[in-house]
Each structure stands twice: as C-alpha cells, then as structure tokens.
mmCIF file of C-alpha atoms in Angstrom:
data_model
loop_
_atom_site.group_PDB
_atom_site.id
_atom_site.type_symbol
_atom_site.label_atom_id
_atom_site.label_comp_id
_atom_site.label_asym_id
_atom_site.label_seq_id
_atom_site.Cartn_x
_atom_site.Cartn_y
_atom_site.Cartn_z
ATOM 1 C CA UNK A 78 78.924 25.476 6.351
ATOM 2 C CA UNK A 79 77.995 25.955 10.017
ATOM 3 C CA UNK A 80 78.535 29.727 9.724
ATOM 4 C CA UNK A 81 76.316 29.808 6.630
ATOM 5 C CA UNK A 82 73.574 27.872 8.421
ATOM 6 C CA UNK A 83 73.815 30.128 11.468
ATOM 7 C CA UNK A 84 73.503 33.194 9.233
ATOM 8 C CA UNK A 85 70.540 31.614 7.441
ATOM 9 C CA UNK A 86 68.699 31.015 10.723
ATOM 10 C CA UNK A 87 69.423 34.577 11.866
ATOM 11 C CA UNK A 88 67.989 35.981 8.616
ATOM 12 C CA UNK A 89 64.910 33.773 8.954
ATOM 13 C CA UNK A 90 64.291 34.925 12.539
ATOM 14 C CA UNK A 91 64.696 38.568 11.463
ATOM 15 C CA UNK A 92 62.272 38.133 8.556
ATOM 16 C CA UNK A 93 59.778 36.334 10.816
ATOM 17 C CA UNK A 94 59.945 39.175 13.338
ATOM 18 C CA UNK A 95 59.420 41.784 10.623
ATOM 19 C CA UNK A 96 56.568 39.940 8.884
ATOM 20 C CA UNK A 97 53.079 40.324 10.398
ATOM 21 C CA UNK A 98 51.219 37.129 11.265
ATOM 22 C CA UNK A 99 48.707 35.987 8.648
ATOM 23 C CA UNK A 100 45.619 35.252 10.650
ATOM 24 C CA UNK A 101 47.662 33.487 13.305
ATOM 25 C CA UNK A 102 48.612 30.678 10.915
ATOM 26 C CA UNK A 103 52.215 29.527 10.588
ATOM 27 C CA UNK A 104 52.804 29.774 6.843
ATOM 28 C CA UNK A 105 56.363 28.471 6.788
ATOM 29 C CA UNK A 106 57.322 25.287 4.975
ATOM 30 C CA UNK A 107 60.554 23.465 4.231
ATOM 31 C CA UNK A 108 60.738 21.813 0.811
ATOM 32 C CA UNK A 109 63.497 19.213 0.656
ATOM 33 C CA UNK A 110 64.463 18.345 -2.897
ATOM 34 C CA UNK A 111 64.355 21.007 -5.619
ATOM 35 C CA UNK A 112 63.829 18.830 -8.665
ATOM 36 C CA UNK A 113 60.872 19.396 -11.002
ATOM 37 C CA UNK A 114 58.256 18.462 -8.403
ATOM 38 C CA UNK A 115 59.879 20.242 -5.461
ATOM 39 C CA UNK A 116 60.727 23.440 -7.319
ATOM 40 C CA UNK A 117 57.243 23.650 -8.831
ATOM 41 C CA UNK A 118 55.668 23.124 -5.411
ATOM 42 C CA UNK A 119 57.966 25.654 -3.765
ATOM 43 C CA UNK A 120 57.204 28.232 -6.444
ATOM 44 C CA UNK A 121 53.452 27.796 -6.038
ATOM 45 C CA UNK A 122 53.715 28.084 -2.252
ATOM 46 C CA UNK A 123 55.699 31.310 -2.686
ATOM 47 C CA UNK A 124 53.015 32.613 -5.028
ATOM 48 C CA UNK A 125 50.456 31.920 -2.298
ATOM 49 C CA UNK A 126 52.418 33.999 0.202
ATOM 50 C CA UNK A 127 54.198 31.243 2.142
ATOM 51 C CA UNK A 128 57.685 31.506 3.623
ATOM 52 C CA UNK A 129 59.592 28.722 1.817
ATOM 53 C CA UNK A 130 62.931 27.197 2.757
ATOM 54 C CA UNK A 131 64.214 25.157 -0.196
ATOM 55 C CA UNK A 132 66.905 22.551 0.470
ATOM 56 C CA UNK A 133 68.879 20.322 -1.879
ATOM 57 C CA UNK A 134 72.240 18.573 -2.011
ATOM 58 C CA UNK A 135 72.857 19.987 -5.497
ATOM 59 C CA UNK A 136 74.417 23.428 -5.212
ATOM 60 C CA UNK A 137 73.452 24.269 -8.810
ATOM 61 C CA UNK A 138 69.755 23.735 -8.076
ATOM 62 C CA UNK A 139 69.960 25.784 -4.904
ATOM 63 C CA UNK A 140 71.680 28.605 -6.798
ATOM 64 C CA UNK A 141 69.044 28.451 -9.543
ATOM 65 C CA UNK A 142 66.146 28.926 -7.120
ATOM 66 C CA UNK A 143 67.818 31.038 -4.434
ATOM 67 C CA UNK A 144 66.391 34.298 -5.784
ATOM 68 C CA UNK A 145 62.831 32.985 -6.119
ATOM 69 C CA UNK A 146 62.520 31.398 -2.650
ATOM 70 C CA UNK A 147 62.481 32.984 0.784
ATOM 71 C CA UNK A 148 65.569 30.964 1.713
ATOM 72 C CA UNK A 149 67.590 28.244 -0.014
ATOM 73 C CA UNK A 150 70.351 26.046 1.370
ATOM 74 C CA UNK A 151 72.686 23.272 0.295
ATOM 75 C CA UNK A 152 72.458 20.443 2.814
ATOM 76 C CA UNK A 153 72.229 16.667 3.136
ATOM 77 C CA UNK A 154 69.060 16.160 5.131
ATOM 78 C CA UNK A 155 69.697 12.451 5.579
ATOM 79 C CA UNK A 156 71.842 13.795 8.409
ATOM 80 C CA UNK A 157 69.625 14.822 11.313
ATOM 81 C CA UNK A 158 72.155 17.449 12.401
ATOM 82 C CA UNK A 159 71.780 19.297 9.086
ATOM 83 C CA UNK A 160 68.038 19.608 9.667
ATOM 84 C CA UNK A 161 68.628 20.798 13.207
ATOM 85 C CA UNK A 162 71.142 23.455 12.126
ATOM 86 C CA UNK A 163 68.740 24.684 9.451
ATOM 87 C CA UNK A 164 66.021 24.942 12.088
ATOM 88 C CA UNK A 165 63.578 22.722 10.186
ATOM 89 C CA UNK A 166 62.359 21.316 13.514
ATOM 90 C CA UNK A 167 60.868 24.782 14.160
ATOM 91 C CA UNK A 168 58.606 24.503 11.103
ATOM 92 C CA UNK A 169 55.056 23.170 11.329
ATOM 93 C CA UNK A 170 55.120 21.886 7.733
ATOM 94 C CA UNK A 171 57.689 20.123 5.588
ATOM 95 C CA UNK A 172 57.646 18.368 2.225
ATOM 96 C CA UNK A 173 60.079 15.628 1.216
ATOM 97 C CA UNK A 174 60.141 16.105 -2.557
ATOM 98 C CA UNK A 175 63.157 13.912 -3.267
ATOM 99 C CA UNK A 176 63.021 12.175 -6.649
ATOM 100 C CA UNK A 177 64.336 8.693 -7.385
ATOM 101 C CA UNK A 178 66.526 8.167 -4.313
ATOM 102 C CA UNK A 179 64.160 6.055 -2.210
ATOM 103 C CA UNK A 180 66.714 5.520 0.568
ATOM 104 C CA UNK A 181 67.283 9.266 0.959
ATOM 105 C CA UNK A 182 63.515 9.894 0.938
ATOM 106 C CA UNK A 183 63.028 7.393 3.763
ATOM 107 C CA UNK A 184 65.953 8.691 5.823
ATOM 108 C CA UNK A 185 64.896 12.332 5.497
ATOM 109 C CA UNK A 186 61.288 11.469 6.356
ATOM 110 C CA UNK A 187 62.474 9.536 9.418
ATOM 111 C CA UNK A 188 64.577 12.491 10.548
ATOM 112 C CA UNK A 189 61.639 14.873 10.185
ATOM 113 C CA UNK A 190 59.378 12.521 12.135
ATOM 114 C CA UNK A 191 62.038 12.270 14.844
ATOM 115 C CA UNK A 192 62.120 16.075 14.911
ATOM 116 C CA UNK A 193 58.322 15.959 15.432
ATOM 117 C CA UNK A 194 57.451 18.200 12.488
ATOM 118 C CA UNK A 195 53.645 18.324 12.874
ATOM 119 C CA UNK A 196 52.631 18.242 9.216
ATOM 120 C CA UNK A 197 54.834 16.109 6.973
ATOM 121 C CA UNK A 198 54.237 15.456 3.285
ATOM 122 C CA UNK A 199 56.374 13.117 1.194
ATOM 123 C CA UNK A 200 56.515 12.257 -2.488
ATOM 124 C CA UNK A 201 56.549 8.553 -3.379
ATOM 125 C CA UNK A 202 57.642 7.160 -6.739
ATOM 126 C CA UNK A 203 55.814 3.829 -6.374
ATOM 127 C CA UNK A 204 53.063 2.270 -4.293
ATOM 128 C CA UNK A 205 55.671 0.226 -2.402
ATOM 129 C CA UNK A 206 57.610 3.395 -1.599
ATOM 130 C CA UNK A 207 54.383 5.033 -0.457
ATOM 131 C CA UNK A 208 53.526 2.108 1.805
ATOM 132 C CA UNK A 209 56.929 2.355 3.487
ATOM 133 C CA UNK A 210 56.450 6.072 4.089
ATOM 134 C CA UNK A 211 52.983 5.459 5.530
ATOM 135 C CA UNK A 212 54.359 2.785 7.876
ATOM 136 C CA UNK A 213 57.000 5.237 9.046
ATOM 137 C CA UNK A 214 54.184 7.555 10.056
ATOM 138 C CA UNK A 215 54.373 10.199 7.302
ATOM 139 C CA UNK A 216 51.142 12.178 7.559
ATOM 140 C CA UNK A 217 50.531 12.701 3.826
ATOM 141 C CA UNK A 218 51.971 10.559 1.016
ATOM 142 C CA UNK A 219 51.541 11.630 -2.607
ATOM 143 C CA UNK A 220 52.276 9.688 -5.796
ATOM 144 C CA UNK A 221 52.154 12.503 -8.374
ATOM 145 C CA UNK A 222 53.103 10.452 -11.445
ATOM 146 C CA UNK A 223 50.728 7.591 -10.617
ATOM 147 C CA UNK A 224 47.840 9.864 -9.649
ATOM 148 C CA UNK A 225 48.280 12.046 -12.732
ATOM 149 C CA UNK A 226 48.429 8.934 -14.925
ATOM 150 C CA UNK A 227 45.112 7.699 -13.541
ATOM 151 C CA UNK A 228 43.553 11.122 -13.925
ATOM 152 C CA UNK A 229 44.622 11.553 -17.545
ATOM 153 C CA UNK A 230 43.464 8.013 -18.372
ATOM 154 C CA UNK A 231 39.967 8.940 -17.203
ATOM 155 C CA UNK A 232 39.995 12.073 -19.337
ATOM 156 C CA UNK A 233 41.321 10.330 -22.446
ATOM 157 C CA UNK A 234 38.917 7.384 -22.347
ATOM 158 C CA UNK A 235 35.702 9.160 -21.371
ATOM 159 C CA UNK A 236 33.626 12.317 -21.606
ATOM 160 C CA UNK A 237 35.040 13.804 -18.422
ATOM 161 C CA UNK A 238 36.590 17.256 -18.419
ATOM 162 C CA UNK A 239 38.304 16.700 -15.075
ATOM 163 C CA UNK A 240 38.571 13.879 -12.541
ATOM 164 C CA UNK A 241 39.755 13.774 -8.917
ATOM 165 C CA UNK A 242 39.645 10.552 -6.885
ATOM 166 C CA UNK A 243 39.934 10.350 -3.098
ATOM 167 C CA UNK A 244 41.272 7.523 -0.934
ATOM 168 C CA UNK A 245 37.896 6.070 0.028
ATOM 169 C CA UNK A 246 36.764 5.256 -3.550
ATOM 170 C CA UNK A 247 35.028 8.617 -3.818
ATOM 171 C CA UNK A 248 35.482 10.951 -6.773
ATOM 172 C CA UNK A 249 34.624 14.413 -8.048
ATOM 173 C CA UNK A 250 34.100 14.810 -11.793
ATOM 174 C CA UNK A 251 33.503 17.683 -14.197
ATOM 175 C CA UNK A 252 31.567 16.506 -17.238
ATOM 176 C CA UNK A 253 29.204 17.718 -19.958
ATOM 177 C CA UNK A 254 25.604 17.043 -18.929
ATOM 178 C CA UNK A 255 24.273 13.771 -20.400
ATOM 179 C CA UNK A 256 21.175 14.158 -22.543
ATOM 180 C CA UNK A 257 19.149 11.912 -20.223
ATOM 181 C CA UNK A 258 19.128 14.620 -17.517
ATOM 182 C CA UNK A 259 18.621 17.703 -19.690
ATOM 183 C CA UNK A 260 15.414 19.677 -20.053
ATOM 184 C CA UNK A 261 14.163 19.025 -16.538
ATOM 185 C CA UNK A 262 14.934 20.013 -12.907
ATOM 186 C CA UNK A 263 17.501 17.877 -11.116
ATOM 187 C CA UNK A 264 14.885 16.896 -8.558
ATOM 188 C CA UNK A 265 12.668 15.522 -11.306
ATOM 189 C CA UNK A 266 15.455 13.628 -13.066
ATOM 190 C CA UNK A 267 16.237 11.888 -9.720
ATOM 191 C CA UNK A 268 19.948 11.779 -10.475
ATOM 192 C CA UNK A 269 20.913 10.626 -6.983
ATOM 193 C CA UNK A 270 18.431 7.728 -6.858
ATOM 194 C CA UNK A 271 18.934 6.566 -10.435
ATOM 195 C CA UNK A 272 22.656 7.020 -10.835
ATOM 196 C CA UNK A 273 24.024 7.211 -7.293
ATOM 197 C CA UNK A 274 25.659 10.637 -7.796
ATOM 198 C CA UNK A 275 25.081 14.169 -6.562
ATOM 199 C CA UNK A 276 25.279 17.217 -8.841
ATOM 200 C CA UNK A 277 26.858 19.973 -6.750
ATOM 201 C CA UNK A 278 27.634 22.595 -9.372
ATOM 202 C CA UNK A 279 26.595 23.683 -12.853
ATOM 203 C CA UNK A 280 28.105 25.979 -15.486
ATOM 204 C CA UNK A 281 26.309 27.312 -18.515
ATOM 205 C CA UNK A 282 28.281 28.418 -21.609
ATOM 206 C CA UNK A 283 29.544 31.945 -21.044
ATOM 207 C CA UNK A 284 28.667 31.925 -17.345
ATOM 208 C CA UNK A 285 30.451 30.975 -14.125
ATOM 209 C CA UNK A 286 29.858 27.941 -11.939
ATOM 210 C CA UNK A 287 26.910 28.097 -9.537
ATOM 211 C CA UNK A 288 25.559 25.703 -6.913
ATOM 212 C CA UNK A 289 23.011 23.203 -8.190
ATOM 213 C CA UNK A 290 19.666 22.665 -6.417
ATOM 214 C CA UNK A 291 16.719 20.357 -6.943
ATOM 215 C CA UNK A 292 15.068 23.164 -8.943
ATOM 216 C CA UNK A 293 18.005 23.650 -11.315
ATOM 217 C CA UNK A 294 16.998 22.818 -14.882
ATOM 218 C CA UNK A 295 19.896 21.211 -16.775
ATOM 219 C CA UNK A 296 20.264 22.354 -20.368
ATOM 220 C CA UNK A 297 22.150 20.895 -23.308
ATOM 221 C CA UNK A 298 25.809 21.938 -23.201
ATOM 222 C CA UNK A 299 25.840 22.583 -19.443
ATOM 223 C CA UNK A 300 28.926 21.441 -17.541
ATOM 224 C CA UNK A 301 28.196 19.613 -14.284
ATOM 225 C CA UNK A 302 30.339 18.996 -11.208
ATOM 226 C CA UNK A 303 29.324 15.597 -9.868
ATOM 227 C CA UNK A 304 30.375 13.640 -6.763
ATOM 228 C CA UNK A 305 29.855 10.057 -5.661
ATOM 229 C CA UNK A 306 31.467 6.629 -5.629
ATOM 230 C CA UNK A 307 34.095 6.342 -8.341
ATOM 231 C CA UNK A 308 32.262 3.705 -10.379
ATOM 232 C CA UNK A 309 29.020 5.724 -10.162
ATOM 233 C CA UNK A 310 30.496 8.991 -11.438
ATOM 234 C CA UNK A 311 32.351 7.121 -14.177
ATOM 235 C CA UNK A 312 29.103 5.505 -15.319
ATOM 236 C CA UNK A 313 27.199 8.813 -15.137
ATOM 237 C CA UNK A 314 29.818 10.586 -17.268
ATOM 238 C CA UNK A 315 29.422 7.906 -19.950
ATOM 239 C CA UNK A 316 25.660 8.382 -20.288
ATOM 240 C CA UNK A 317 24.508 9.754 -23.627
#
C-alpha cells in the first residue's frame, strides 16, 4: 500500500511538472468518495480540465473510474496518515463526497481541516449533518438532495423554468414573461418598484439571452431571468 501511494505521488509530481500552469491557478482537487455524487462531480471537473484525484475505500469503484480520472486510489481517509501519504495536504481544494456514512464524513472533513486544505467542500445528507460540518469549519457545505428537492418543487408548482436560491433568501429565476409586463419597456412597467425584482436578462424565441435594460420592450413569449428576494421572485413568476 505504501509503495503504491509513493508511486502515485511520484506520478502526480511528474504530471504536474510536465503540465503548464493554467493562468497561475492551482486546478487540482481531491474527491473523496466515488459514489454517484462524487463520481459525477469528478467527471465534470475532469471535463473542465482539472487534475482530479479520486479516492474511495471500495476497490471496485476505484477500478471503475481509474481510467477516467487523473489519479485514483483506494484508501481510508478517516485515517489522517492515508491523506498525508496521498499528498492531499498539498492540494488547495478537496471535496468530501461520502454518502450515508455521517461518521466517516465528519472524520475525513476533520482530517482535511487539520491538514489546512484551503478550500474544503463537503456533502451533507441532512440539515443536522450540514450544521455539524459547518461547526467543524468546513468552508462549503452542500445538501444536493435537499436543494434539488426544493428546486424541483418550485418548478412543478409554478410557472418557473428554473430556480436557484442563495443562502440569504435571495433567488434567481428563469420564467416566461407575465402578461402584465409585456408590450412596454421595463422602465415603464416599473418592475422593480411594483414587484421588488430586477430583470437582468431576456430571451426571445429563436434567439439567445441578452442583457435587459430599462428600454427593453418585453414581448409575449419572452423568457426572463429575474433576481430578488425569494418571495418576490416567486410572486412575480405567478403573475398572469
């Protein structure tokens, strides 16, 4: 195991030396946990040109993704020494993508924080799990199932085409333009004053998105990108 890890670190150093820097940014990331979430994330990061080290305790998962990732290793990252031997402390970014094992998620996150990884993301499976990770000091906590559930609920129950909510009760919505704002410039319809939202983009059928201005005339069938407080954008999207 130690020989394998030593060889892995040597290969990573060689690849790093041979690969030109991308604008000075360190585009290396360790993804710990290669289940559905972790493997999907790792694959997308690879597609975007990142150097990805995938780690899991399941040798079958590691074997499955070994050819599609920059590096892959079988290791138990609840042990701080395993992280050290893999050189994860040298990375500026790491993602704890462990599934239902809350204890392992917490232990691995603690080890990465102890190793002073500057940019740590961790998946949580519940709000309570997320709160624990935040108290540990994890920089970014994501609840993919919960957040996707909320997002889909907004799409199913309303006229929204897409919905993204941020932590401070602020949201961005894509919706078909309500009739009450069509046929006139945005400045004249006074969307911000009347509805408490800002239209930042507009898309006409068959055209691409463009920035919206006060002089933009909204037409029937236009798709708008709207921002504002969550309750305000929800109400705006429900207008007829």
